[in-house]
Short mmCIF file of C-alpha atoms and ligand atoms in Angstrom, two decimals:
data_model
loop_
_atom_site.label_atom_id
_atom_site.label_comp_id
_atom_site.label_asym_id
_atom_site.label_seq_id
_atom_site.Cartn_x
_atom_site.Cartn_y
_atom_site.Cartn_z
CA MET F 1359 20.16 4.29 48.26
CA ASN F 1360 18.28 1.75 50.29
CA ALA F 1361 14.99 0.02 49.58
CA SER F 1362 13.43 -3.15 50.91
CA PRO F 1363 14.11 -6.32 48.85
CA GLU F 1364 10.32 -6.65 48.30
CA HIS F 1365 10.10 -3.18 46.78
CA GLN F 1366 13.15 -3.86 44.65
CA ARG F 1367 11.55 -7.07 43.37
CA ILE F 1368 8.38 -5.17 42.43
CA LEU F 1369 10.55 -3.16 40.01
CA LEU F 1370 10.85 -6.33 37.91
CA ASP F 1371 7.04 -6.32 37.48
CA VAL F 1372 7.15 -2.62 36.62
CA ALA F 1373 9.83 -3.30 34.00
CA ASP F 1374 7.73 -6.11 32.53
CA LEU F 1375 4.70 -3.81 32.33
CA ASP F 1376 6.87 -1.10 30.75
CA ARG F 1377 8.08 -3.54 28.10
CA ARG F 1378 4.50 -4.49 27.27
CA LEU F 1379 3.47 -0.82 27.27
CA GLN F 1380 6.22 -0.06 24.78
CA GLN F 1381 5.11 -2.91 22.51
CA ALA F 1382 1.47 -1.80 22.68
CA GLU F 1383 2.49 1.81 22.02
CA LYS F 1384 4.40 0.68 18.94
CA GLN F 1385 1.37 -1.28 17.71
CA ARG F 1386 -0.82 1.76 18.31
CA THR F 1387 1.39 4.28 16.52
CA THR F 1388 2.85 2.10 13.75
CA PRO F 1389 0.45 -0.68 12.78
CA VAL F 1390 2.21 -3.50 10.89
CA GLN F 1391 -0.18 -3.01 7.96
CA GLY F 1392 1.01 0.58 7.47
CA PRO F 1393 3.75 0.01 4.85
CA ARG F 1394 1.56 -2.25 2.71
CA ILE F 1395 -1.36 0.23 2.94
CA ASN F 1396 0.92 3.03 1.69
CA GLU F 1397 2.25 0.77 -1.06
CA LEU F 1398 -1.31 -0.07 -2.15
CA ALA F 1399 -2.31 3.61 -2.21
CA LYS F 1400 0.64 4.30 -4.51
CA GLU F 1401 -0.17 1.32 -6.73
CA ARG F 1402 -3.79 2.46 -6.93
CA GLN F 1403 -2.72 5.94 -8.07
CA GLU F 1404 -0.68 4.39 -10.88
CA GLN F 1405 -3.49 2.02 -11.80
CA LEU F 1406 -5.95 4.93 -11.95
CA ARG F 1407 -3.60 6.83 -14.25
CA ASP F 1408 -3.41 3.79 -16.54
CA LEU F 1409 -7.21 3.52 -16.42
CA THR F 1410 -7.53 7.12 -17.60
CA VAL F 1411 -5.28 6.35 -20.57
CA LEU F 1412 -7.21 3.16 -21.42
CA THR F 1413 -10.60 4.89 -21.03
CA GLY F 1414 -9.42 7.69 -23.32
CA ALA F 1415 -8.32 5.16 -25.95
CA ARG F 1416 -11.67 3.35 -25.71
CA ASP F 1417 -13.60 6.64 -26.08
CA ASP F 1418 -11.56 7.48 -29.18
CA VAL F 1419 -12.53 4.15 -30.77
CA ARG F 1420 -16.17 4.75 -29.79
CA THR F 1421 -16.09 8.16 -31.48
CA GLU F 1422 -14.54 6.58 -34.57
CA LEU F 1423 -17.33 3.98 -34.67
CA THR F 1424 -20.06 6.62 -34.26
CA ARG F 1425 -18.55 8.61 -37.13
CA LEU F 1426 -18.47 5.50 -39.36
CA GLU F 1427 -22.11 4.67 -38.46
CA SER F 1428 -23.11 8.19 -39.38
CA ASP F 1429 -21.17 7.95 -42.68
CA VAL F 1430 -22.93 4.66 -43.52
CA LYS F 1431 -26.31 6.21 -42.73
CA VAL F 1432 -25.71 9.29 -44.87
CA THR F 1433 -24.37 7.19 -47.75
CA GLU F 1434 -27.33 4.79 -47.54
CA GLN F 1435 -29.79 7.71 -47.58
CA ARG F 1436 -28.07 9.04 -50.67
CA ARG F 1437 -28.22 5.62 -52.33
CA THR F 1438 -31.97 5.37 -51.57
CA ARG F 1439 -32.56 8.85 -53.02
CA ASP F 1440 -30.50 8.07 -56.13
CA ALA F 1441 -32.37 4.77 -56.59
CA GLU F 1442 -35.70 6.66 -56.41
CA ARG F 1443 -34.44 9.23 -58.89
CA LEU F 1444 -33.23 6.48 -61.20
CA ALA F 1445 -36.64 4.80 -61.08
CA ALA F 1446 -38.29 8.14 -61.96
CA SER F 1447 -35.69 9.15 -64.58
CA THR F 1448 -36.65 9.37 -68.26
CA ASN F 1449 -33.37 10.82 -69.47
CA PRO F 1450 -30.88 8.03 -70.44
CA LYS F 1451 -27.90 10.27 -69.80
CA ASP F 1452 -29.12 11.11 -66.29
CA ALA F 1453 -29.88 7.44 -65.72
CA GLN F 1454 -26.35 6.45 -66.70
CA ALA F 1455 -24.84 9.02 -64.35
CA LEU F 1456 -27.10 7.82 -61.52
CA GLU F 1457 -26.19 4.16 -62.13
CA HIS F 1458 -22.55 5.10 -62.05
CA GLU F 1459 -23.02 6.96 -58.78
CA LEU F 1460 -25.04 4.09 -57.28
CA ALA F 1461 -22.22 1.67 -58.03
CA SER F 1462 -19.76 4.05 -56.44
CA LEU F 1463 -22.01 4.47 -53.35
CA GLY F 1464 -22.32 0.69 -53.06
CA ARG F 1465 -18.54 0.33 -52.99
CA ARG F 1466 -18.32 3.16 -50.47
CA ILE F 1467 -20.87 1.50 -48.16
CA SER F 1468 -19.11 -1.85 -48.43
CA ASP F 1469 -15.81 -0.16 -47.61
CA LEU F 1470 -17.33 1.68 -44.64
CA GLU F 1471 -18.84 -1.58 -43.34
CA ASP F 1472 -15.43 -3.26 -43.50
CA GLN F 1473 -13.97 -0.37 -41.51
CA GLN F 1474 -16.86 -0.66 -39.06
CA LEU F 1475 -16.09 -4.34 -38.43
CA ASP F 1476 -12.45 -3.52 -37.82
CA VAL F 1477 -13.31 -0.68 -35.42
CA MET F 1478 -15.87 -2.86 -33.58
CA GLY F 1479 -13.12 -5.44 -33.05
CA ARG F 1480 -10.82 -2.76 -31.68
CA LEU F 1481 -13.61 -1.39 -29.48
CA GLU F 1482 -14.13 -4.83 -27.97
CA GLU F 1483 -10.41 -5.05 -27.15
CA ALA F 1484 -10.38 -1.52 -25.70
CA GLU F 1485 -13.44 -2.24 -23.54
CA SER F 1486 -11.88 -5.48 -22.34
CA ALA F 1487 -8.67 -3.62 -21.41
CA VAL F 1488 -10.72 -1.06 -19.42
CA ALA F 1489 -12.63 -3.85 -17.63
CA THR F 1490 -9.40 -5.69 -16.77
CA GLN F 1491 -7.85 -2.50 -15.40
CA GLN F 1492 -10.99 -1.70 -13.39
CA ALA F 1493 -10.91 -5.23 -11.90
CA LEU F 1494 -7.25 -4.70 -10.95
CA ILE F 1495 -8.14 -1.42 -9.22
CA ASP F 1496 -11.03 -3.14 -7.42
CA THR F 1497 -8.63 -5.81 -6.12
CA THR F 1498 -6.15 -3.18 -4.92
CA THR F 1499 -8.95 -1.17 -3.28
CA ALA F 1500 -10.35 -4.28 -1.57
CA GLU F 1501 -6.95 -5.23 -0.14
CA GLY F 1502 -6.41 -1.66 1.05
CA THR F 1503 -9.85 -1.52 2.68
CA GLU F 1504 -9.29 -4.87 4.40
CA LEU F 1505 -5.85 -3.90 5.71
CA THR F 1506 -7.09 -0.49 6.88
CA ALA F 1507 -9.87 -2.19 8.85
CA GLN F 1508 -7.31 -4.58 10.36
CA ALA F 1509 -5.00 -1.69 11.25
CA LYS F 1510 -7.87 0.23 12.89
CA ALA F 1511 -8.85 -2.84 14.92
CA GLN F 1512 -5.22 -3.32 15.97
CA VAL F 1513 -4.88 0.32 17.01
CA ALA F 1514 -8.13 0.07 19.01
CA ALA F 1515 -6.94 -3.14 20.71
CA ALA F 1516 -3.54 -1.60 21.47
CA THR F 1517 -5.22 1.50 22.90
CA ASN F 1518 -7.32 -0.67 25.22
CA GLU F 1519 -4.25 -2.67 26.19
CA ILE F 1520 -2.32 0.51 27.01
CA ALA F 1521 -5.16 1.70 29.25
CA GLN F 1522 -5.23 -1.66 31.05
CA LEU F 1523 -1.45 -1.87 31.41
CA SER F 1524 -1.33 1.72 32.70
CA ARG F 1525 -3.92 0.86 35.36
CA ASP F 1526 -1.88 -2.24 36.30
CA ARG F 1527 1.29 -0.14 36.48
CA ASP F 1528 -0.40 2.44 38.70
CA ALA F 1529 -1.54 -0.34 41.04
CA VAL F 1530 1.90 -2.01 41.12
CA THR F 1531 3.88 1.20 41.63
CA ALA F 1532 1.50 2.55 44.31
CA ASP F 1533 3.42 0.66 47.02
CA ILE F 1534 6.95 1.50 45.89
CA PRO F 1535 8.78 4.42 47.52
CA ALA F 1536 8.92 7.40 45.16
CA ASP F 1537 12.71 7.69 45.26
CA LEU F 1538 13.20 4.04 44.27
CA LEU F 1539 10.72 4.41 41.39
CA ALA F 1540 12.46 7.60 40.28
CA GLU F 1541 15.81 5.82 40.35
CA TYR F 1542 14.40 3.00 38.21
CA THR F 1543 12.85 5.52 35.79
CA ARG F 1544 16.10 7.42 35.48
CA ARG F 1545 18.06 4.27 34.65
CA ALA F 1546 15.34 2.91 32.34
CA SER F 1547 15.36 6.15 30.34
CA ARG F 1548 19.08 5.62 29.65
CA GLY F 1549 18.92 1.90 28.95
CA ILE F 1550 18.02 -0.88 31.33
CA GLY F 1551 16.22 0.08 34.55
CA VAL F 1552 16.32 -3.15 36.48
CA GLY F 1553 17.64 -6.68 36.08
CA LEU F 1554 17.16 -9.87 38.04
CA LEU F 1555 20.39 -11.49 39.19
CA ARG F 1556 19.95 -15.17 38.38
CA ARG F 1557 22.76 -17.69 38.84
CA GLY F 1558 25.33 -14.92 38.78
CA THR F 1559 23.99 -13.40 35.55
CA CYS F 1560 22.25 -10.04 35.16
CA GLU F 1561 19.06 -10.74 33.20
CA GLY F 1562 18.92 -7.12 32.14
CA CYS F 1563 21.98 -7.41 29.90
CA ARG F 1564 22.65 -11.20 30.05
CA MET F 1565 26.18 -10.66 31.31
CA MET F 1566 27.67 -12.93 33.97
CA LEU F 1567 29.13 -11.07 36.90
CA SER F 1568 32.79 -11.66 37.72
CA GLY F 1569 33.78 -13.32 40.95
CA THR F 1570 34.89 -9.98 42.34
CA HIS F 1571 31.59 -8.36 41.59
CA LEU F 1572 29.64 -11.31 42.96
CA ASN F 1573 31.62 -10.99 46.17
CA GLU F 1574 30.67 -7.34 46.39
CA VAL F 1575 27.05 -8.27 45.86
CA ARG F 1576 27.27 -10.91 48.63
CA GLN F 1577 28.66 -8.32 51.01
CA ALA F 1578 26.06 -5.68 50.22
CA ALA F 1579 23.22 -5.21 52.72
CA ALA F 1580 19.90 -6.78 51.68
CA ASP F 1581 18.25 -3.38 51.42
CA ALA F 1582 21.10 -1.75 49.51
CA VAL F 1583 20.23 -0.75 45.95
CA ILE F 1584 23.06 -2.21 43.90
CA SER F 1585 23.88 -1.89 40.22
CA CYS F 1586 24.91 -4.24 37.45
CA PRO F 1587 28.54 -3.27 36.67
CA GLU F 1588 27.86 -3.95 33.00
CA CYS F 1589 24.54 -2.25 32.14
CA GLY F 1590 23.95 -0.04 35.18
CA ALA F 1591 20.54 -1.57 35.95
CA ILE F 1592 19.33 -1.93 39.52
CA LEU F 1593 20.37 -5.49 40.31
CA VAL F 1594 17.61 -7.39 42.16
CA ARG F 1595 18.63 -10.31 44.30
CA THR F 1596 16.44 -13.35 45.00
CA ASP F 1597 17.01 -16.95 46.17
CA GLU F 1598 17.88 -17.76 42.53
CA SER F 1599 20.71 -15.27 42.40
CA GLY F 1600 23.36 -17.90 43.05
CA LEU F 1601 24.98 -15.99 45.93
ZN1 ZN Y 589 23.24 -5.91 33.49
#
């Protein structure tokens, strides 16, 4: 195949645009924040499960406290009623029984109040554990929201860049003969499409050409499309080629 040296050199620009297109495409389809966002979503699920457990424990303690408060109330009402009956009682035997019961109710109330204090202490701890867990979830959610926003911005920027690079590529390739472009595309799809020969080295694969190969390159016509013997890329010659 033959193509003018100018057209062959343009392939280097096309390859550069293709490299940048590939990078932008990678940024668009797999934002760097992706793994961490997935990790955070998983962490949040676990944290929410723990929150459910902690909230359940707190609600149990609340129920226990409500029950104790109700017990204290009922017992106090009974003590008030017994005290009224005692004040109105004229029968010594009844009075003795009531006094006995009042003493017993007093001990019961004191006992219930001790239990109440204990349960209130446990409720405080349970509420604190729920608040701590909620704060942890808030932190995880905030990081996830922030990273998702960053990822979206990156995808949008990459999408714009791809559009711009595609326009540039269209402009650059407009002047190249179709068969040369097809040849580049074919080789690029298999590996390296084009490489600049600089000081005897193919910049596509970084391999130095042997003396024999360099001699072949020297003998080739300027418009011949030649290949790197190592990577198969179209080898582009310039003044820097060291020929
Ligand atoms: Zn090469």
